[in-house]
mmCIF file of C-alpha atoms in Angstrom:
data_model
loop_
_atom_site.group_PDB
_atom_site.id
_atom_site.type_symbol
_atom_site.label_atom_id
_atom_site.label_comp_id
_atom_site.label_asym_id
_atom_site.label_seq_id
_atom_site.Cartn_x
_atom_site.Cartn_y
_atom_site.Cartn_z
ATOM 1 C CA UNK A 1 2.602 34.940 24.457
ATOM 2 C CA UNK A 2 4.750 31.759 24.564
ATOM 3 C CA UNK A 3 4.065 28.081 24.020
ATOM 4 C CA UNK A 4 6.225 25.143 25.106
ATOM 5 C CA UNK A 5 6.598 22.388 22.520
ATOM 6 C CA UNK A 6 9.288 19.643 22.270
ATOM 7 C CA UNK A 7 11.252 21.373 24.884
ATOM 8 C CA UNK A 8 11.563 24.746 23.066
ATOM 9 C CA UNK A 9 9.785 27.863 23.900
ATOM 10 C CA UNK A 10 8.461 29.786 20.996
ATOM 11 C CA UNK A 11 7.098 33.138 20.757
ATOM 12 C CA UNK A 12 4.563 34.517 18.367
ATOM 13 C CA UNK A 13 7.585 36.072 16.586
ATOM 14 C CA UNK A 14 9.304 32.834 16.485
ATOM 15 C CA UNK A 15 6.179 31.202 15.038
ATOM 16 C CA UNK A 16 6.216 33.935 12.288
ATOM 17 C CA UNK A 17 9.892 33.412 11.558
ATOM 18 C CA UNK A 18 9.436 29.626 11.360
ATOM 19 C CA UNK A 19 6.410 30.224 8.939
ATOM 20 C CA UNK A 20 8.441 32.551 6.837
ATOM 21 C CA UNK A 21 11.417 30.015 6.466
ATOM 22 C CA UNK A 22 8.936 27.323 5.573
ATOM 23 C CA UNK A 23 7.169 29.347 2.987
ATOM 24 C CA UNK A 24 10.550 30.445 1.496
ATOM 25 C CA UNK A 25 11.712 26.951 1.285
ATOM 26 C CA UNK A 26 8.582 25.798 -0.465
ATOM 27 C CA UNK A 27 8.889 28.520 -3.010
ATOM 28 C CA UNK A 28 12.518 27.721 -3.661
ATOM 29 C CA UNK A 29 11.734 23.972 -3.924
ATOM 30 C CA UNK A 30 9.098 24.687 -6.548
ATOM 31 C CA UNK A 31 11.328 27.055 -8.550
ATOM 32 C CA UNK A 32 14.715 25.331 -8.213
ATOM 33 C CA UNK A 33 13.909 21.827 -7.076
ATOM 34 C CA UNK A 34 14.751 20.154 -3.891
ATOM 35 C CA UNK A 35 18.230 19.050 -4.588
ATOM 36 C CA UNK A 36 19.403 22.483 -5.946
ATOM 37 C CA UNK A 37 18.002 24.382 -2.961
ATOM 38 C CA UNK A 38 20.323 25.064 -0.012
ATOM 39 C CA UNK A 39 19.776 25.903 3.602
ATOM 40 C CA UNK A 40 21.790 29.118 3.013
ATOM 41 C CA UNK A 41 19.590 30.156 -0.085
ATOM 42 C CA UNK A 42 16.522 29.408 2.030
ATOM 43 C CA UNK A 43 17.752 31.674 4.926
ATOM 44 C CA UNK A 44 18.598 34.424 2.448
ATOM 45 C CA UNK A 45 15.137 34.305 0.868
ATOM 46 C CA UNK A 46 13.477 34.234 4.240
ATOM 47 C CA UNK A 47 15.666 37.275 5.414
ATOM 48 C CA UNK A 48 17.066 35.345 8.377
ATOM 49 C CA UNK A 49 20.565 34.352 9.552
ATOM 50 C CA UNK A 50 21.634 30.849 8.413
ATOM 51 C CA UNK A 51 22.000 29.864 12.142
ATOM 52 C CA UNK A 52 18.510 31.138 12.780
ATOM 53 C CA UNK A 53 17.222 28.882 9.820
ATOM 54 C CA UNK A 54 18.956 25.713 11.418
ATOM 55 C CA UNK A 55 17.567 26.595 14.690
ATOM 56 C CA UNK A 56 14.045 26.090 13.577
ATOM 57 C CA UNK A 57 14.757 23.380 10.941
ATOM 58 C CA UNK A 58 17.855 21.249 11.398
ATOM 59 C CA UNK A 59 17.786 20.195 7.774
ATOM 60 C CA UNK A 60 15.959 20.408 4.441
ATOM 61 C CA UNK A 61 14.366 17.033 5.400
ATOM 62 C CA UNK A 62 12.847 18.618 8.413
ATOM 63 C CA UNK A 63 11.400 21.341 6.100
ATOM 64 C CA UNK A 64 9.626 18.598 4.049
ATOM 65 C CA UNK A 65 8.355 17.057 7.227
ATOM 66 C CA UNK A 66 7.020 20.406 8.215
ATOM 67 C CA UNK A 67 5.345 20.601 4.867
ATOM 68 C CA UNK A 68 3.747 17.141 5.347
ATOM 69 C CA UNK A 69 2.448 18.541 8.730
ATOM 70 C CA UNK A 70 1.192 21.676 7.128
ATOM 71 C CA UNK A 71 -0.858 20.029 4.309
ATOM 72 C CA UNK A 72 -2.186 17.563 6.790
ATOM 73 C CA UNK A 73 -3.563 20.378 9.179
ATOM 74 C CA UNK A 74 -5.030 22.223 6.034
ATOM 75 C CA UNK A 75 -6.660 18.860 5.144
ATOM 76 C CA UNK A 76 -8.077 18.402 8.542
ATOM 77 C CA UNK A 77 -9.664 21.875 8.352
ATOM 78 C CA UNK A 78 -10.948 21.323 4.919
ATOM 79 C CA UNK A 79 -12.471 18.012 5.842
ATOM 80 C CA UNK A 80 -14.255 19.132 9.170
ATOM 81 C CA UNK A 81 -17.458 20.392 7.538
ATOM 82 C CA UNK A 82 -17.844 17.234 5.563
ATOM 83 C CA UNK A 83 -17.435 14.917 8.433
ATOM 84 C CA UNK A 84 -19.730 16.984 10.652
ATOM 85 C CA UNK A 85 -22.678 16.901 8.345
ATOM 86 C CA UNK A 86 -22.357 13.526 6.331
ATOM 87 C CA UNK A 87 -23.104 10.027 7.792
ATOM 88 C CA UNK A 88 -23.017 8.147 4.441
ATOM 89 C CA UNK A 89 -19.669 6.518 4.094
ATOM 90 C CA UNK A 90 -19.484 7.044 0.364
ATOM 91 C CA UNK A 91 -20.197 10.770 0.952
ATOM 92 C CA UNK A 92 -17.604 10.949 3.778
ATOM 93 C CA UNK A 93 -14.842 9.316 1.869
ATOM 94 C CA UNK A 94 -15.500 11.225 -1.237
ATOM 95 C CA UNK A 95 -15.469 14.569 0.467
ATOM 96 C CA UNK A 96 -12.351 13.876 2.403
ATOM 97 C CA UNK A 97 -10.492 12.608 -0.743
ATOM 98 C CA UNK A 98 -11.806 15.391 -3.010
ATOM 99 C CA UNK A 99 -10.805 18.154 -0.393
ATOM 100 C CA UNK A 100 -7.334 16.490 -0.062
ATOM 101 C CA UNK A 101 -6.623 17.018 -3.871
ATOM 102 C CA UNK A 102 -8.290 20.474 -3.977
ATOM 103 C CA UNK A 103 -6.176 21.578 -1.056
ATOM 104 C CA UNK A 104 -2.917 20.194 -2.509
ATOM 105 C CA UNK A 105 -3.646 21.732 -6.178
ATOM 106 C CA UNK A 106 -1.206 24.777 -5.458
ATOM 107 C CA UNK A 107 1.517 22.349 -4.652
ATOM 108 C CA UNK A 108 1.223 20.222 -7.849
ATOM 109 C CA UNK A 109 4.324 21.187 -9.737
ATOM 110 C CA UNK A 110 6.386 20.913 -6.445
ATOM 111 C CA UNK A 111 4.954 17.601 -5.537
ATOM 112 C CA UNK A 112 6.285 16.129 -8.752
ATOM 113 C CA UNK A 113 9.774 17.302 -7.848
ATOM 114 C CA UNK A 114 9.432 16.166 -4.297
ATOM 115 C CA UNK A 115 8.481 12.726 -5.390
ATOM 116 C CA UNK A 116 11.962 12.117 -7.030
ATOM 117 C CA UNK A 117 13.333 12.316 -3.536
ATOM 118 C CA UNK A 118 10.504 10.823 -1.581
ATOM 119 C CA UNK A 119 10.288 7.739 -3.911
ATOM 120 C CA UNK A 120 13.708 6.584 -2.539
ATOM 121 C CA UNK A 121 13.082 3.752 -0.017
ATOM 122 C CA UNK A 122 16.102 4.994 2.051
ATOM 123 C CA UNK A 123 14.966 8.695 1.951
ATOM 124 C CA UNK A 124 13.638 10.013 5.342
ATOM 125 C CA UNK A 125 11.118 11.885 3.084
ATOM 126 C CA UNK A 126 9.456 8.684 1.792
ATOM 127 C CA UNK A 127 5.867 8.214 3.449
ATOM 128 C CA UNK A 128 6.875 5.056 4.893
ATOM 129 C CA UNK A 129 9.844 6.297 6.808
ATOM 130 C CA UNK A 130 10.193 6.614 10.583
ATOM 131 C CA UNK A 131 10.378 10.405 10.172
ATOM 132 C CA UNK A 132 7.033 10.487 8.278
ATOM 133 C CA UNK A 133 5.392 8.313 10.833
ATOM 134 C CA UNK A 134 3.771 11.062 12.928
ATOM 135 C CA UNK A 135 1.808 12.437 9.817
ATOM 136 C CA UNK A 136 1.136 8.882 8.485
ATOM 137 C CA UNK A 137 -0.514 7.913 11.895
ATOM 138 C CA UNK A 138 -2.479 11.202 11.996
ATOM 139 C CA UNK A 139 -3.685 10.550 8.297
ATOM 140 C CA UNK A 140 -4.604 6.884 9.224
ATOM 141 C CA UNK A 141 -6.544 8.404 12.296
ATOM 142 C CA UNK A 142 -8.430 10.748 9.862
ATOM 143 C CA UNK A 143 -9.596 7.714 7.774
ATOM 144 C CA UNK A 144 -10.737 5.817 11.142
ATOM 145 C CA UNK A 145 -12.808 8.926 11.790
ATOM 146 C CA UNK A 146 -14.368 8.686 8.209
ATOM 147 C CA UNK A 147 -15.398 5.102 8.945
ATOM 148 C CA UNK A 148 -16.239 5.164 12.615
ATOM 149 C CA UNK A 149 -18.404 8.389 12.160
ATOM 150 C CA UNK A 150 -20.410 6.735 9.259
ATOM 151 C CA UNK A 151 -23.582 4.701 9.447
ATOM 152 C CA UNK A 152 -21.883 1.781 7.742
ATOM 153 C CA UNK A 153 -21.946 -1.565 9.234
ATOM 154 C CA UNK A 154 -18.387 -2.748 9.150
ATOM 155 C CA UNK A 155 -17.393 -6.096 10.831
ATOM 156 C CA UNK A 156 -15.273 -5.440 13.973
ATOM 157 C CA UNK A 157 -12.158 -7.274 12.635
ATOM 158 C CA UNK A 158 -12.299 -5.345 9.418
ATOM 159 C CA UNK A 159 -12.858 -2.078 11.323
ATOM 160 C CA UNK A 160 -9.459 -2.510 12.910
ATOM 161 C CA UNK A 161 -7.664 -2.655 9.686
ATOM 162 C CA UNK A 162 -9.727 -0.615 7.315
ATOM 163 C CA UNK A 163 -8.275 2.971 8.025
ATOM 164 C CA UNK A 164 -4.757 1.670 7.146
ATOM 165 C CA UNK A 165 -6.050 0.162 3.946
ATOM 166 C CA UNK A 166 -7.895 3.463 3.104
ATOM 167 C CA UNK A 167 -4.455 5.412 3.832
ATOM 168 C CA UNK A 168 -2.785 2.964 1.284
ATOM 169 C CA UNK A 169 -5.616 3.643 -1.235
ATOM 170 C CA UNK A 170 -5.148 7.309 -0.930
ATOM 171 C CA UNK A 171 -1.405 7.114 -1.297
ATOM 172 C CA UNK A 172 -2.028 5.306 -4.561
ATOM 173 C CA UNK A 173 -4.457 8.152 -5.685
ATOM 174 C CA UNK A 174 -1.805 10.636 -4.641
ATOM 175 C CA UNK A 175 0.707 9.109 -6.878
ATOM 176 C CA UNK A 176 -1.890 9.120 -9.768
ATOM 177 C CA UNK A 177 -2.484 12.897 -8.988
ATOM 178 C CA UNK A 178 1.221 13.555 -9.187
ATOM 179 C CA UNK A 179 1.378 12.404 -12.658
ATOM 180 C CA UNK A 180 -2.056 13.766 -13.654
ATOM 181 C CA UNK A 181 -1.562 16.625 -16.475
ATOM 182 C CA UNK A 182 -5.321 16.894 -17.161
ATOM 183 C CA UNK A 183 -6.940 20.357 -16.749
ATOM 184 C CA UNK A 184 -7.703 20.786 -12.935
ATOM 185 C CA UNK A 185 -6.651 17.174 -12.411
ATOM 186 C CA UNK A 186 -9.976 16.016 -13.797
ATOM 187 C CA UNK A 187 -8.763 12.527 -14.351
ATOM 188 C CA UNK A 188 -7.797 12.294 -10.622
ATOM 189 C CA UNK A 189 -11.259 13.385 -9.551
ATOM 190 C CA UNK A 190 -12.921 11.007 -11.959
ATOM 191 C CA UNK A 191 -10.766 8.190 -10.666
ATOM 192 C CA UNK A 192 -11.750 9.058 -6.982
ATOM 193 C CA UNK A 193 -15.462 9.140 -7.912
ATOM 194 C CA UNK A 194 -15.390 5.506 -9.548
ATOM 195 C CA UNK A 195 -13.118 3.854 -7.084
ATOM 196 C CA UNK A 196 -14.751 5.188 -3.982
ATOM 197 C CA UNK A 197 -18.012 3.820 -5.329
ATOM 198 C CA UNK A 198 -16.486 0.453 -5.906
ATOM 199 C CA UNK A 199 -14.654 0.340 -2.606
ATOM 200 C CA UNK A 200 -17.807 1.272 -0.496
ATOM 201 C CA UNK A 201 -19.663 -1.468 -2.375
ATOM 202 C CA UNK A 202 -16.923 -3.922 -1.437
ATOM 203 C CA UNK A 203 -16.923 -2.796 2.268
ATOM 204 C CA UNK A 204 -20.687 -3.371 2.253
ATOM 205 C CA UNK A 205 -20.351 -6.916 0.685
ATOM 206 C CA UNK A 206 -17.798 -7.720 3.535
ATOM 207 C CA UNK A 207 -20.429 -7.609 6.102
ATOM 208 C CA UNK A 208 -22.332 -10.611 4.457
ATOM 209 C CA UNK A 209 -21.683 -13.750 6.656
ATOM 210 C CA UNK A 210 -20.919 -15.646 3.623
ATOM 211 C CA UNK A 211 -18.004 -13.381 2.883
ATOM 212 C CA UNK A 212 -16.336 -14.258 6.128
ATOM 213 C CA UNK A 213 -13.641 -16.575 4.723
ATOM 214 C CA UNK A 214 -12.774 -13.837 2.011
ATOM 215 C CA UNK A 215 -12.833 -11.317 4.801
ATOM 216 C CA UNK A 216 -10.342 -13.151 6.771
ATOM 217 C CA UNK A 217 -8.015 -13.580 3.745
ATOM 218 C CA UNK A 218 -8.210 -9.810 3.117
ATOM 219 C CA UNK A 219 -7.563 -8.979 6.707
ATOM 220 C CA UNK A 220 -4.390 -11.241 6.794
ATOM 221 C CA UNK A 221 -3.210 -9.521 3.531
ATOM 222 C CA UNK A 222 -3.534 -6.096 5.225
ATOM 223 C CA UNK A 223 -1.856 -7.116 8.271
ATOM 224 C CA UNK A 224 1.177 -8.287 6.183
ATOM 225 C CA UNK A 225 1.202 -5.112 4.315
ATOM 226 C CA UNK A 226 1.198 -3.216 7.668
ATOM 227 C CA UNK A 227 4.236 -5.218 8.922
ATOM 228 C CA UNK A 228 6.045 -4.673 5.669
ATOM 229 C CA UNK A 229 5.488 -1.016 6.008
ATOM 230 C CA UNK A 230 6.809 -1.103 9.506
ATOM 231 C CA UNK A 231 9.954 -3.039 8.351
ATOM 232 C CA UNK A 232 10.816 -0.600 5.571
ATOM 233 C CA UNK A 233 12.759 2.126 7.638
ATOM 234 C CA UNK A 234 14.933 -0.565 9.194
ATOM 235 C CA UNK A 235 16.278 -2.162 5.876
ATOM 236 C CA UNK A 236 19.816 -1.507 5.057
#
């Protein structure tokens, strides 16, 4: 069986090789750190030739982008049952966020090491970079699905910007999770529970006609933030 993607024909064996290289890389990143791990060491660990490793991943940055994509796909699977059965916005948002951190738990130590590189605004690994845009847009689309599939009444103008705001919110939670040393990240889950409750209440209040001036101000702020995020990759 072959599949065509991005101009490259990949066989089942090719997919297995690609997966083996990615898994070897993630294990070495966890053990040695991102900067100390070379593509040659990854190839040796995966049992493939160095040229073969570069065929599937042109650089270490491409490996991290593949990691982003892998965890996003896993999150979609983990969230599917929640979004299918729940219509309450709070339950949907709680379920999606909790499943995110439950799914990420095996990567907690690695995430801390990766953050040292991803926090650099000039790094292609930072979540606001052009290279990260595909997964960023897919994640924003997931939050759009969370809102649009709920029974919450959200003003149309807010509905257009809310998914991006929720993505930013979840990025803040992710940073907290990275630094959370509590058993089973209990502090993170407590923060998720409390802030989701507040956030959903605020979204409900936003539907009140008396809140229209404040809602417009909030939407302008979100639009400015979106423009700032779009401008980051181009900064010198």
